[in-house]
Coordinates of C-alpha atoms in Angstrom, one line a residue:
Chain Y
M1 CA 19.9 5.6 -1.0
K2 CA 20.8 5.8 -4.6
R3 CA 18.0 7.0 -6.9
F4 CA 17.9 6.0 -10.5
L5 CA 14.5 7.3 -11.5
S6 CA 13.5 10.9 -11.9
R7 CA 10.7 12.0 -9.7
Q8 CA 8.4 12.0 -12.8
A9 CA 9.4 8.5 -13.9
L10 CA 8.8 7.1 -10.5
A11 CA 5.4 8.8 -10.4
D12 CA 4.5 7.4 -13.8
L13 CA 5.5 3.9 -12.7
R14 CA 3.6 4.2 -9.4
A15 CA 0.5 5.3 -11.3
L16 CA 0.5 1.8 -12.9
Q17 CA -0.6 0.4 -9.5
D18 CA -4.1 1.7 -10.3
K19 CA -6.5 0.9 -13.0
A20 CA -7.0 4.5 -13.9
G21 CA -3.2 5.0 -14.3
R22 CA -2.9 1.8 -16.4
N23 CA -5.7 2.9 -18.7
A24 CA -4.3 6.4 -19.1
Q25 CA -0.8 5.0 -20.0
N26 CA -2.0 1.9 -21.9
A27 CA 0.5 0.0 -19.8
F28 CA 0.9 -2.4 -16.9
L29 CA 3.6 -3.7 -14.6
I30 CA 5.3 -7.1 -15.0
E31 CA 7.5 -8.1 -12.1
G32 CA 10.0 -10.8 -11.5
F33 CA 12.5 -12.8 -13.6
K34 CA 10.2 -15.5 -14.8
L35 CA 7.4 -13.3 -15.9
V36 CA 9.7 -10.8 -17.7
Q37 CA 11.4 -13.8 -19.5
E38 CA 8.0 -15.2 -20.5
A39 CA 7.0 -11.8 -21.9
L40 CA 10.2 -11.6 -23.9
Q41 CA 9.9 -15.2 -25.2
A42 CA 6.3 -14.5 -26.2
Q43 CA 7.6 -11.3 -28.0
F44 CA 5.1 -9.4 -26.0
P45 CA 5.5 -5.6 -26.5
L46 CA 7.4 -4.1 -23.6
Q47 CA 8.0 -0.4 -23.2
A48 CA 11.0 -0.8 -20.9
I49 CA 12.8 -3.2 -18.5
Y50 CA 14.1 -1.8 -15.2
F51 CA 16.8 -3.7 -13.6
A52 CA 18.6 -3.5 -10.2
G53 CA 22.2 -4.5 -10.7
E54 CA 23.6 -6.7 -13.5
L55 CA 21.2 -8.2 -16.0
P56 CA 21.5 -12.0 -15.7
E57 CA 22.7 -14.0 -18.8
S58 CA 19.4 -15.8 -19.2
I59 CA 17.5 -12.6 -19.7
K60 CA 20.2 -11.0 -21.8
V61 CA 20.0 -13.9 -24.3
V62 CA 16.3 -13.6 -24.8
L63 CA 16.5 -9.8 -24.8
E64 CA 19.0 -9.9 -27.7
Q65 CA 16.9 -12.2 -29.8
T66 CA 13.8 -10.1 -29.2
S67 CA 15.6 -6.8 -29.7
R68 CA 16.3 -7.5 -33.3
V69 CA 12.6 -7.1 -33.9
Q70 CA 11.8 -4.5 -31.3
P71 CA 14.5 -2.7 -29.3
I72 CA 13.6 -2.5 -25.6
P73 CA 15.3 0.0 -23.4
V74 CA 16.9 -1.5 -20.3
L75 CA 17.2 1.0 -17.5
P76 CA 18.7 1.0 -14.0
I77 CA 16.6 1.0 -10.9
S78 CA 17.1 0.3 -7.2
L79 CA 15.3 -2.4 -5.1
T80 CA 13.8 0.3 -3.0
E81 CA 12.4 2.0 -6.0
I82 CA 10.9 -1.3 -7.2
S83 CA 9.3 -1.8 -3.8
Q84 CA 7.9 1.8 -4.0
I85 CA 6.3 0.9 -7.3
T86 CA 5.0 -2.6 -6.6
K87 CA 4.4 -2.3 -2.9
M88 CA 6.0 -5.7 -2.6
P89 CA 8.4 -6.2 0.3
H90 CA 11.0 -8.4 -1.4
P91 CA 11.4 -7.5 -5.0
E92 CA 13.5 -9.8 -7.3
G93 CA 15.0 -6.8 -8.9
I94 CA 13.4 -6.7 -12.3
L95 CA 10.4 -4.9 -13.5
A96 CA 9.0 -4.4 -17.0
V97 CA 6.3 -2.2 -18.4
G98 CA 4.1 -4.0 -20.8
T99 CA 1.7 -2.4 -23.4
M100 CA -1.8 -3.2 -22.3
S101 CA -3.7 -3.1 -25.6
P102 CA -2.2 -6.3 -27.2
C103 CA -3.8 -8.3 -24.3
L104 CA -7.3 -6.9 -25.1
A105 CA -9.6 -8.3 -27.7
A106 CA -10.8 -5.7 -30.1
Q107 CA -14.5 -4.9 -30.1
Q108 CA -15.5 -7.3 -32.9
E109 CA -12.6 -9.7 -32.5
Y110 CA -14.2 -12.8 -31.0
A111 CA -12.4 -16.1 -30.7
F112 CA -13.5 -19.4 -29.2
P113 CA -13.7 -21.3 -26.9
A114 CA -14.2 -18.4 -24.4
I115 CA -15.1 -18.1 -20.8
Y116 CA -17.2 -15.4 -19.2
L117 CA -16.6 -14.4 -15.6
W118 CA -19.3 -12.6 -13.7
E119 CA -18.2 -10.1 -11.1
I120 CA -15.0 -11.9 -10.2
N121 CA -13.4 -9.8 -7.5
D122 CA -10.5 -11.8 -6.1
P123 CA -7.3 -11.0 -8.0
G124 CA -5.5 -14.2 -7.0
N125 CA -8.5 -16.2 -8.3
L126 CA -8.6 -14.3 -11.6
G127 CA -4.9 -14.8 -12.1
T128 CA -5.2 -18.6 -11.5
I129 CA -8.2 -18.8 -13.8
I130 CA -6.3 -17.0 -16.7
R131 CA -3.4 -19.4 -16.2
T132 CA -5.8 -22.4 -16.2
A133 CA -7.8 -21.2 -19.2
A134 CA -4.6 -20.8 -21.2
W135 CA -3.6 -24.4 -20.3
Y136 CA -6.9 -25.6 -21.6
G137 CA -6.7 -23.7 -24.9
I138 CA -9.3 -21.1 -24.0
R139 CA -8.7 -18.2 -26.4
Q140 CA -10.6 -15.3 -24.8
I141 CA -11.7 -14.4 -21.3
W142 CA -14.5 -12.0 -20.9
L143 CA -15.0 -10.1 -17.7
S144 CA -18.3 -8.6 -16.6
P145 CA -18.6 -5.0 -15.3
G146 CA -17.7 -4.9 -11.6
S147 CA -14.8 -7.5 -12.0
V148 CA -11.3 -6.9 -10.7
D149 CA -9.0 -5.3 -13.3
P150 CA -6.9 -8.1 -15.1
F151 CA -3.8 -5.9 -15.2
N152 CA -3.7 -5.6 -11.4
L153 CA -0.2 -6.7 -10.3
K154 CA -1.6 -9.7 -8.3
V155 CA -3.6 -10.9 -11.3
V156 CA -0.6 -10.6 -13.6
R157 CA 1.6 -12.5 -11.1
G158 CA -1.1 -15.3 -10.7
A159 CA -1.5 -15.6 -14.4
M160 CA 2.2 -16.6 -14.8
G161 CA 2.6 -15.5 -18.3
A162 CA -0.8 -16.6 -19.6
L163 CA -1.8 -13.0 -20.1
F164 CA 0.6 -13.1 -23.0
Q165 CA -1.4 -16.0 -24.6
V166 CA -5.1 -15.3 -24.2
K167 CA -7.1 -12.2 -25.0
I168 CA -9.2 -10.4 -22.4
R169 CA -12.4 -8.4 -22.9
R170 CA -13.3 -6.1 -20.1
E171 CA -16.7 -4.5 -19.1
F172 CA -18.6 -7.1 -21.1
S173 CA -22.2 -6.8 -20.0
A174 CA -24.8 -9.6 -19.8
A175 CA -26.7 -7.9 -22.6
Q176 CA -23.7 -8.0 -24.9
L177 CA -23.2 -11.6 -24.1
L178 CA -26.8 -12.5 -24.8
D179 CA -26.8 -10.5 -28.0
L180 CA -23.8 -12.4 -29.2
V181 CA -25.2 -15.8 -28.3
E182 CA -28.5 -14.9 -30.1
H183 CA -27.1 -13.4 -33.3
Q184 CA -23.8 -15.2 -33.8
H185 CA -25.0 -18.7 -32.9
I186 CA -22.5 -19.1 -30.1
R187 CA -23.3 -21.8 -27.7
L188 CA -23.6 -20.8 -24.1
G189 CA -22.9 -23.0 -21.1
V190 CA -23.3 -22.0 -17.4
A191 CA -21.5 -23.6 -14.5
E192 CA -23.8 -23.6 -11.4
K193 CA -24.1 -25.4 -8.1
E194 CA -27.4 -27.0 -9.3
G195 CA -27.1 -28.4 -12.8
G196 CA -26.6 -31.5 -14.8
V197 CA -23.3 -33.3 -14.4
A198 CA -20.6 -31.6 -16.5
D199 CA -20.0 -34.4 -18.8
M200 CA -21.4 -33.5 -22.2
E201 CA -20.2 -32.6 -25.6
L202 CA -20.2 -28.9 -26.4
P203 CA -19.8 -28.3 -30.1
E204 CA -17.7 -25.2 -30.8
P205 CA -18.0 -22.2 -30.9
W206 CA -18.9 -22.0 -27.2
V207 CA -18.6 -19.7 -24.2
L208 CA -18.8 -20.9 -20.6
A209 CA -20.1 -18.5 -18.0
F210 CA -19.1 -18.7 -14.3
G211 CA -20.7 -16.7 -11.6
S212 CA -19.6 -16.0 -8.0
E213 CA -19.3 -18.9 -5.6
S214 CA -22.3 -17.7 -3.6
H215 CA -24.6 -16.0 -6.2
G216 CA -23.9 -17.5 -9.6
V217 CA -24.7 -15.7 -12.8
P218 CA -27.7 -13.4 -13.4
A219 CA -31.0 -15.1 -14.2
A220 CA -31.0 -13.8 -17.8
I221 CA -27.8 -15.6 -18.5
R222 CA -28.9 -18.8 -16.9
E223 CA -32.2 -18.8 -18.8
T224 CA -30.5 -18.3 -22.1
A225 CA -27.9 -21.1 -21.6
Q226 CA -28.1 -24.3 -23.6
W227 CA -26.2 -26.1 -20.8
I228 CA -26.3 -25.8 -17.0
M229 CA -23.5 -27.9 -15.6
S230 CA -22.3 -28.8 -12.2
I231 CA -19.5 -30.7 -10.6
P232 CA -20.8 -33.7 -8.6
R233 CA -19.8 -33.8 -5.0
Y234 CA -18.3 -37.0 -3.6
G235 CA -17.8 -35.9 0.0
Y236 CA -18.5 -32.8 2.0
G237 CA -18.8 -29.1 1.3
E238 CA -21.1 -26.4 0.0
S239 CA -19.1 -25.4 -3.0
L240 CA -15.7 -25.4 -4.6
N241 CA -13.4 -22.5 -4.9
L242 CA -14.2 -20.7 -8.2
G243 CA -10.7 -21.2 -9.7
I244 CA -10.9 -25.0 -8.9
A245 CA -14.4 -25.2 -10.4
V246 CA -13.2 -23.5 -13.6
G247 CA -10.3 -26.0 -13.9
I248 CA -12.4 -29.0 -13.3
I249 CA -15.1 -28.0 -15.7
L250 CA -12.6 -27.1 -18.5
D251 CA -10.8 -30.4 -17.9
R252 CA -14.1 -32.3 -18.1
M253 CA -15.0 -30.6 -21.4
R254 CA -11.6 -31.0 -23.0
R255 CA -11.4 -34.6 -21.9
K256 CA -14.8 -35.4 -23.4
R257 CA -13.4 -34.2 -26.8
D258 CA -10.5 -36.6 -26.5
R259 CA -12.6 -39.8 -26.5
Chain A
M1 CA -12.3 2.3 23.3
K2 CA -14.2 -0.2 25.4
R3 CA -12.2 -3.3 26.4
F4 CA -13.9 -6.6 27.1
L5 CA -10.9 -8.9 27.4
S6 CA -8.4 -8.9 30.2
R7 CA -4.8 -8.3 29.3
Q8 CA -4.1 -12.0 29.8
A9 CA -7.1 -13.2 27.7
L10 CA -6.1 -10.9 24.8
A11 CA -2.5 -12.1 25.0
D12 CA -3.7 -15.8 25.0
L13 CA -5.8 -15.2 21.9
R14 CA -3.1 -13.3 20.1
A15 CA -0.7 -16.1 20.8
L16 CA -3.0 -18.2 18.6
Q17 CA -1.7 -16.3 15.6
D18 CA 1.5 -18.4 15.7
K19 CA 2.0 -22.1 15.4
A20 CA 3.9 -22.3 18.7
G21 CA 1.0 -20.6 20.6
R22 CA -1.5 -22.9 18.9
N23 CA 0.4 -26.0 19.8
A24 CA 0.9 -24.8 23.4
Q25 CA -2.8 -24.2 23.8
N26 CA -4.1 -27.0 21.6
A27 CA -6.3 -24.4 20.0
F28 CA -6.8 -22.3 16.9
L29 CA -8.9 -19.3 15.7
I30 CA -12.1 -19.6 13.7
E31 CA -13.2 -16.3 12.4
G32 CA -16.5 -15.1 10.7
F33 CA -20.1 -16.1 10.9
K34 CA -20.2 -18.8 8.3
L35 CA -17.2 -20.6 9.6
V36 CA -18.4 -20.5 13.3
Q37 CA -21.8 -21.7 12.2
E38 CA -20.2 -24.6 10.3
A39 CA -18.1 -25.5 13.3
L40 CA -21.3 -25.5 15.4
Q41 CA -23.2 -27.6 12.9
A42 CA -20.4 -30.1 12.7
Q43 CA -20.5 -30.2 16.5
F44 CA -16.8 -29.3 16.5
P45 CA -15.4 -28.8 20.0
L46 CA -15.2 -25.0 20.6
Q47 CA -13.6 -23.6 23.8
A48 CA -15.4 -20.2 23.5
I49 CA -17.2 -17.9 21.1
Y50 CA -16.4 -14.2 21.2
F51 CA -19.0 -11.9 19.9
A52 CA -19.1 -8.1 19.3
G53 CA -22.7 -6.9 19.9
E54 CA -25.8 -9.0 19.8
L55 CA -25.5 -12.6 18.7
P56 CA -27.6 -13.1 15.5
E57 CA -30.6 -15.5 15.6
S58 CA -29.0 -18.0 13.1
I59 CA -26.0 -18.6 15.4
K60 CA -28.2 -18.7 18.5
V61 CA -30.3 -21.5 17.2
V62 CA -27.4 -23.7 16.3
L63 CA -25.6 -22.8 19.5
E64 CA -28.6 -23.9 21.6
Q65 CA -28.8 -27.2 19.8
T66 CA -25.1 -27.8 20.2
S67 CA -25.0 -26.6 23.8
R68 CA -27.2 -29.4 25.0
V69 CA -24.3 -31.7 24.4
Q70 CA -21.4 -29.4 25.0
P71 CA -22.0 -25.9 26.6
I72 CA -19.9 -23.2 24.9
P73 CA -19.3 -19.9 26.7
V74 CA -20.2 -16.9 24.6
L75 CA -18.2 -13.9 25.7
P76 CA -18.2 -10.2 24.6
I77 CA -15.4 -8.7 22.6
S78 CA -14.9 -5.5 20.6
L79 CA -14.2 -5.2 16.8
T80 CA -10.9 -3.6 17.7
E81 CA -10.0 -6.5 19.9
I82 CA -10.8 -9.0 17.1
S83 CA -8.6 -7.0 14.7
Q84 CA -5.8 -7.1 17.2
I85 CA -6.1 -10.9 17.4
T86 CA -6.6 -11.7 13.8
K87 CA -4.7 -8.8 12.2
M88 CA -7.7 -8.5 9.8
P89 CA -8.8 -5.0 9.0
H90 CA -12.5 -5.6 8.7
P91 CA -13.7 -8.3 11.2
E92 CA -17.2 -9.6 10.9
G93 CA -17.5 -9.5 14.7
I94 CA -17.3 -13.1 15.6
L95 CA -14.4 -15.3 16.7
A96 CA -14.3 -18.8 18.1
V97 CA -11.5 -20.8 19.6
G98 CA -11.5 -24.4 18.3
T99 CA -9.7 -27.3 19.9
M100 CA -7.0 -28.4 17.6
S101 CA -6.5 -32.1 18.4
P102 CA -9.9 -33.4 16.9
C103 CA -8.6 -32.2 13.5
L104 CA -5.5 -34.3 13.8
A105 CA -5.2 -37.9 12.9
A106 CA -3.8 -40.0 15.8
Q107 CA -0.4 -41.7 15.1
Q108 CA -1.8 -45.1 14.0
E109 CA -5.2 -43.8 12.8
Y110 CA -5.0 -44.0 9.0
A111 CA -8.0 -43.6 6.8
F112 CA -8.2 -43.6 3.0
P113 CA -8.3 -42.2 0.4
A114 CA -5.6 -39.8 1.6
I115 CA -3.5 -37.1 -0.1
Y116 CA 0.1 -36.2 0.8
L117 CA 1.4 -32.7 0.2
W118 CA 5.1 -32.1 0.0
E119 CA 6.4 -28.8 1.4
I120 CA 3.3 -26.9 0.6
N121 CA 3.9 -23.3 1.8
D122 CA 1.1 -21.1 0.5
P123 CA -1.7 -20.9 3.1
G124 CA -4.3 -19.9 0.6
N125 CA -3.4 -22.9 -1.6
L126 CA -3.5 -25.3 1.4
G127 CA -6.9 -24.0 2.5
T128 CA -8.4 -24.5 -1.0
I129 CA -6.8 -27.9 -1.2
I130 CA -8.4 -29.0 2.1
R131 CA -11.8 -27.7 0.9
T132 CA -11.4 -29.5 -2.4
A133 CA -10.2 -32.7 -0.8
A134 CA -13.3 -32.8 1.5
W135 CA -15.5 -32.3 -1.6
Y136 CA -14.0 -35.3 -3.2
G137 CA -14.3 -37.5 -0.1
I138 CA -10.6 -37.5 0.9
R139 CA -10.5 -38.6 4.5
Q140 CA -7.0 -37.6 5.5
I141 CA -4.5 -34.9 4.4
W142 CA -0.9 -35.6 5.3
L143 CA 1.6 -32.7 5.3
S144 CA 5.4 -33.1 5.0
P145 CA 7.8 -31.4 7.3
G146 CA 8.4 -27.8 6.1
S147 CA 4.7 -27.3 5.2
V148 CA 2.7 -24.3 6.3
D149 CA 0.7 -24.9 9.5
P150 CA -2.9 -26.0 8.7
F151 CA -4.3 -24.0 11.6
N152 CA -2.9 -20.7 10.3
L153 CA -5.9 -18.3 10.1
K154 CA -5.6 -18.1 6.3
V155 CA -5.7 -21.8 5.8
V156 CA -8.7 -22.1 8.2
R157 CA -10.5 -19.4 6.2
G158 CA -9.7 -20.9 2.8
A159 CA -10.7 -24.4 3.9
M160 CA -14.3 -23.1 4.5
G161 CA -15.3 -25.6 7.2
A162 CA -13.6 -28.6 5.6
L163 CA -11.1 -28.7 8.5
F164 CA -14.1 -30.0 10.5
Q165 CA -14.5 -32.9 8.1
V166 CA -11.1 -34.3 7.2
K167 CA -8.2 -35.3 9.4
I168 CA -4.8 -33.8 9.2
R169 CA -1.4 -35.3 9.8
R170 CA 1.5 -32.9 10.3
E171 CA 5.2 -33.4 10.0
F172 CA 4.8 -36.7 8.1
S173 CA 8.1 -37.5 6.6
A174 CA 8.9 -39.2 3.2
A175 CA 10.3 -42.1 5.2
Q176 CA 7.1 -42.6 7.2
L177 CA 5.1 -42.5 4.0
L178 CA 7.3 -45.1 2.3
D179 CA 7.2 -47.3 5.3
L180 CA 3.4 -47.2 5.3
V181 CA 3.2 -48.0 1.6
E182 CA 5.6 -50.9 1.9
H183 CA 4.2 -52.5 5.1
Q184 CA 0.5 -51.7 4.9
H185 CA 0.0 -52.4 1.2
I186 CA -1.2 -48.9 0.6
R187 CA -1.2 -47.8 -3.1
L188 CA 0.8 -44.7 -3.8
G189 CA 0.2 -42.3 -6.7
V190 CA 2.3 -39.2 -7.6
A191 CA 1.1 -36.3 -9.6
E192 CA 3.9 -34.9 -11.7
K193 CA 4.4 -32.7 -14.7
E194 CA 5.7 -35.6 -16.7
G195 CA 3.7 -38.7 -16.3
G196 CA 1.0 -40.9 -17.7
V197 CA -2.4 -39.3 -18.3
A198 CA -4.4 -39.3 -15.1
D199 CA -7.1 -41.6 -16.2
M200 CA -6.6 -44.9 -14.5
E201 CA -8.4 -46.9 -11.8
L202 CA -6.8 -46.7 -8.4
P203 CA -8.0 -49.5 -6.2
E204 CA -8.4 -48.3 -2.6
P205 CA -6.7 -47.9 -0.2
W206 CA -4.6 -45.2 -1.9
V207 CA -2.7 -42.1 -1.1
L208 CA -1.8 -39.5 -3.8
A209 CA 1.3 -37.3 -3.4
F210 CA 1.6 -33.8 -4.7
G211 CA 4.9 -31.9 -4.8
S212 CA 5.6 -28.2 -5.4
E213 CA 4.7 -26.7 -8.7
S214 CA 8.4 -26.3 -9.6
H215 CA 10.2 -29.2 -7.8
G216 CA 7.7 -32.0 -7.5
V217 CA 8.1 -34.7 -4.8
P218 CA 11.5 -36.2 -3.6
A219 CA 12.9 -38.9 -5.9
A220 CA 12.4 -41.7 -3.3
I221 CA 8.7 -41.1 -3.3
R222 CA 8.5 -40.9 -7.1
E223 CA 10.5 -44.2 -7.4
T224 CA 8.1 -46.0 -5.0
A225 CA 4.9 -44.8 -6.6
Q226 CA 2.8 -47.3 -8.5
W227 CA 1.3 -44.5 -10.6
I228 CA 2.9 -41.3 -11.9
M229 CA 0.1 -39.2 -13.4
S230 CA -0.1 -35.9 -15.2
I231 CA -2.8 -33.6 -16.5
P232 CA -2.6 -33.2 -20.2
R233 CA -2.1 -29.7 -21.6
Y234 CA -4.5 -28.6 -24.3
G235 CA -3.1 -25.1 -24.8
Y236 CA -0.3 -23.0 -23.3
G237 CA 1.6 -23.0 -20.0
E238 CA 4.3 -24.6 -18.0
S239 CA 2.2 -25.9 -15.1
L240 CA -1.0 -25.5 -13.3
N241 CA -1.5 -23.9 -9.9
L242 CA -1.1 -26.7 -7.3
G243 CA -4.7 -26.3 -5.9
I244 CA -6.1 -26.6 -9.5
A245 CA -4.0 -29.6 -10.2
V246 CA -5.2 -31.4 -7.0
G247 CA -8.8 -30.6 -7.9
I248 CA -8.5 -31.9 -11.5
I249 CA -6.7 -35.1 -10.5
L250 CA -9.2 -35.9 -7.8
D251 CA -12.0 -35.2 -10.2
R252 CA -10.4 -37.5 -12.8
M253 CA -10.0 -40.3 -10.2
R254 CA -13.4 -40.0 -8.7
R255 CA -15.1 -39.8 -12.1
K256 CA -13.3 -42.9 -13.3
R257 CA -14.9 -44.8 -10.4
D258 CA -18.3 -43.7 -11.5
R259 CA -18.2 -45.4 -14.8

């Protein structure tokens, strides 16, 4: 097997599988043609692009345009090396390393509308939610302590480039949220199983909190909320998937504004 | 390791991992407490329940009620055996075998509203869509040839009991759909990236067709449809996840009816 990466380079890239390694390097993995292309088009800061074989024309074109502003090294890699890094069985043959910090909201940098996710632990769900939130023009996504890391490869893949468009805030506690709501006059809505029908005007700036499918948000958040909203059920079932619920509530809120 | 199942019984259960085995046995696997409980509560026909350890009170109560109508054998199993059958690393310790045919719509048994999914291949997506469809009172889900099997363990898990509420039709071709629309005066809607805003009345009976996120439905279906509908974008992104799109469109259609 041909090796392109030094032992150290491979170890550094493999360290990006884990949250600790990503935090230490301020970097995360971006895998696949479509995602790398979206990162380039969004002029998202990439530290390097690793490619197995010949770089396709579509990527070259975007890369050339981007590189006038910010030159990005393109380095050779093998498919086996990509698999070792991503643990994916069938790599497409392209891998980029993105800088993490531009995705993160600075401590006092708030933008609205925002959504707050309480202890979200399914990476596929979080990826889909980030993608959906970007579609509905949500500007920041705040994650409670105990949530899955948003730079997890599965989240990045599920977000389909939306990570390059919205800002993320990690380890944002209920106390911080409530302090913000109280002192900055931010409106807080909570989506719950038992609430009023989600069909109301929410004057901006607002943040919408979503809990887990089974346990909801902590009581302190629910009690502070100006709106508790639910999705009416027209058939059978105990609840909706969290990602679906986020999509439907955001659609209901955005649509309200249209009329 | 203690073995409870005969070699043949284990082989029969393991065969249910695959579509061919499920079809041959007219049976599928239902794993986990919540799902088995939902099957019992829905009086869904179960061939057997396998349990590791002592059956919990909550299941016993439902089982006794159900068994008056239909006695269900409860058999011992080990956690290791469950893992061998489901390929899941951390089994909850309960596994049931459901009869497949009650989930399937008979050839001439149509009920509306219905949704038609074209070449859906992600089992998690299909499970979530079945769950969402049941929530919105969809009565049948029709799957095109080339779709993932709805009795795949991941689909069953994602559907969260909704499989016991809606009926599925497999291998339903575009030609069959179009024949039905033409001869039975069924109204056909298609959800597409480029269409009118999904905000219209659909008089029943209707069926809504969803294609893949990237390729949509075949041209013949699109050309026959009375409605082509889209979800407006309020921010960034190329498309929504298919499950999210199904949820939002169904919500928009159901909500329209409420007013």
